[in-house]
Amino acid sequence: PMLTGDGAPGAVIIDSMDVWVANLLMENQSENKHTLEEIVTTEAEQLLKLVVDSPQAFVFVSSEVGLSLVPTEPLGRHFQDLLGTINQRIAAAATEVFLVVAGLPTKIKSND
């Protein structure tokens, strides 16, 4: 189910985008690669529209897949590519982006 922000003050934490993308892939695994990309991209765009239109603050948690090895299995590569694309779209829409390694945050983007 899609989130519907009620406008109440506070923050919404979405943890984690990698599980969300994996679930979408598993729910639609009978689809071809192009259709899967459309499904995941459409769901992500709907989520981002909700976030941008909401007065609430949102925090997305996701794995960084660009720094890891490329999976040998086609489904693993497809997952890595899709999550990387979704992470890029979220980062583009975000006002701040942090990379957290071993509990230490590094600011990647800020609208200061």
Short mmCIF file of C-alpha atoms in Angstrom, two decimals:
data_model
loop_
_atom_site.label_atom_id
_atom_site.label_comp_id
_atom_site.label_asym_id
_atom_site.label_seq_id
_atom_site.Cartn_x
_atom_site.Cartn_y
_atom_site.Cartn_z
CA PRO A 1 0.00 0.00 0.00
CA MET A 2 1.11 3.51 -0.79
CA LEU A 3 1.79 5.96 2.03
CA THR A 4 -0.61 8.83 2.47
CA GLY A 5 0.89 11.60 4.55
CA ASP A 6 -1.65 13.21 6.86
CA GLY A 7 0.29 16.45 7.19
CA ALA A 8 0.97 15.98 10.90
CA PRO A 9 4.32 17.35 12.06
CA GLY A 10 7.17 14.91 12.37
CA ALA A 11 9.26 12.73 10.13
CA VAL A 12 8.64 9.53 8.21
CA ILE A 13 11.48 7.01 7.98
CA ILE A 14 11.41 4.65 5.02
CA ASP A 15 13.77 1.79 5.84
CA SER A 16 14.80 0.31 3.53
CA MET A 17 14.61 0.95 -0.18
CA ASP A 18 16.58 -2.20 -1.00
CA VAL A 19 13.93 -4.40 0.67
CA TRP A 20 11.20 -2.37 -1.06
CA VAL A 21 12.79 -2.88 -4.51
CA ALA A 22 13.43 -6.57 -3.79
CA ASN A 23 9.78 -7.05 -2.80
CA LEU A 24 8.60 -5.37 -6.01
CA LEU A 25 10.90 -7.62 -8.03
CA MET A 26 9.62 -10.76 -6.28
CA GLU A 27 5.96 -9.73 -6.64
CA ASN A 28 6.43 -9.19 -10.37
CA GLN A 29 9.12 -11.74 -11.24
CA SER A 30 7.04 -13.26 -14.06
CA GLU A 31 7.30 -9.97 -15.96
CA ASN A 32 10.04 -9.27 -18.48
CA LYS A 33 12.97 -7.01 -17.58
CA HIS A 34 11.55 -3.91 -19.32
CA THR A 35 8.15 -4.28 -17.61
CA LEU A 36 9.84 -4.80 -14.23
CA GLU A 37 11.79 -1.57 -14.71
CA GLU A 38 8.56 0.27 -15.54
CA ILE A 39 6.78 -1.14 -12.48
CA VAL A 40 9.60 -0.25 -10.06
CA THR A 41 10.18 3.17 -11.64
CA THR A 42 6.46 4.02 -11.59
CA GLU A 43 6.13 3.00 -7.93
CA ALA A 44 9.21 5.05 -7.03
CA GLU A 45 7.94 8.12 -8.90
CA GLN A 46 4.59 7.86 -7.08
CA LEU A 47 6.39 7.63 -3.75
CA LEU A 48 8.62 10.61 -4.59
CA LYS A 49 5.60 12.68 -5.65
CA LEU A 50 3.98 11.98 -2.29
CA VAL A 51 7.19 12.97 -0.50
CA VAL A 52 7.67 16.19 -2.48
CA ASP A 53 4.01 17.19 -1.99
CA SER A 54 4.00 16.42 1.75
CA PRO A 55 4.82 18.97 4.47
CA GLN A 56 6.43 16.16 6.47
CA ALA A 57 10.13 15.38 6.50
CA PHE A 58 11.13 12.03 5.01
CA VAL A 59 14.27 10.00 5.65
CA PHE A 60 15.11 7.23 3.18
CA VAL A 61 17.47 4.41 4.15
CA SER A 62 19.04 2.37 1.36
CA SER A 63 22.10 0.29 0.62
CA GLU A 64 24.81 1.78 -1.60
CA VAL A 65 25.08 -0.71 -4.46
CA GLY A 66 27.57 1.18 -6.62
CA LEU A 67 30.52 0.30 -4.40
CA SER A 68 30.00 -3.45 -4.37
CA LEU A 69 30.79 -6.30 -6.73
CA VAL A 70 28.51 -6.95 -9.70
CA PRO A 71 26.36 -10.03 -8.99
CA THR A 72 26.85 -13.02 -11.29
CA GLU A 73 23.14 -13.89 -11.40
CA PRO A 74 20.88 -11.91 -13.79
CA LEU A 75 18.29 -11.18 -11.07
CA GLY A 76 21.02 -9.87 -8.77
CA ARG A 77 22.39 -7.58 -11.48
CA HIS A 78 18.89 -6.36 -12.29
CA PHE A 79 18.23 -5.65 -8.61
CA GLN A 80 21.52 -3.76 -8.31
CA ASP A 81 20.78 -1.67 -11.41
CA LEU A 82 17.22 -0.84 -10.32
CA LEU A 83 18.19 0.05 -6.76
CA GLY A 84 21.01 2.24 -8.06
CA THR A 85 18.55 4.07 -10.32
CA ILE A 86 16.02 4.51 -7.50
CA ASN A 87 18.76 5.76 -5.14
CA GLN A 88 19.79 8.33 -7.76
CA ARG A 89 16.22 9.57 -8.16
CA ILE A 90 15.72 9.87 -4.42
CA ALA A 91 19.02 11.73 -4.05
CA ALA A 92 18.09 14.10 -6.88
CA ALA A 93 14.80 14.97 -5.16
CA ALA A 94 16.31 15.21 -1.66
CA THR A 95 17.45 18.41 0.03
CA GLU A 96 20.18 16.51 1.91
CA VAL A 97 21.96 13.23 1.22
CA PHE A 98 24.29 11.40 3.60
CA LEU A 99 26.44 8.32 3.09
CA VAL A 100 26.78 6.51 6.42
CA VAL A 101 29.64 4.03 6.84
CA ALA A 102 30.28 2.34 10.19
CA GLY A 103 27.91 4.83 11.82
CA LEU A 104 29.83 7.85 10.52
CA PRO A 105 27.82 10.19 8.27
CA THR A 106 29.37 11.96 5.30
CA LYS A 107 27.30 14.73 3.73
CA ILE A 108 27.01 14.13 -0.02
CA LYS A 109 24.45 16.83 -0.85
CA SER A 110 23.04 19.88 0.91
CA ASN A 111 20.89 22.80 -0.16
CA ASP A 112 22.65 25.15 2.30
#
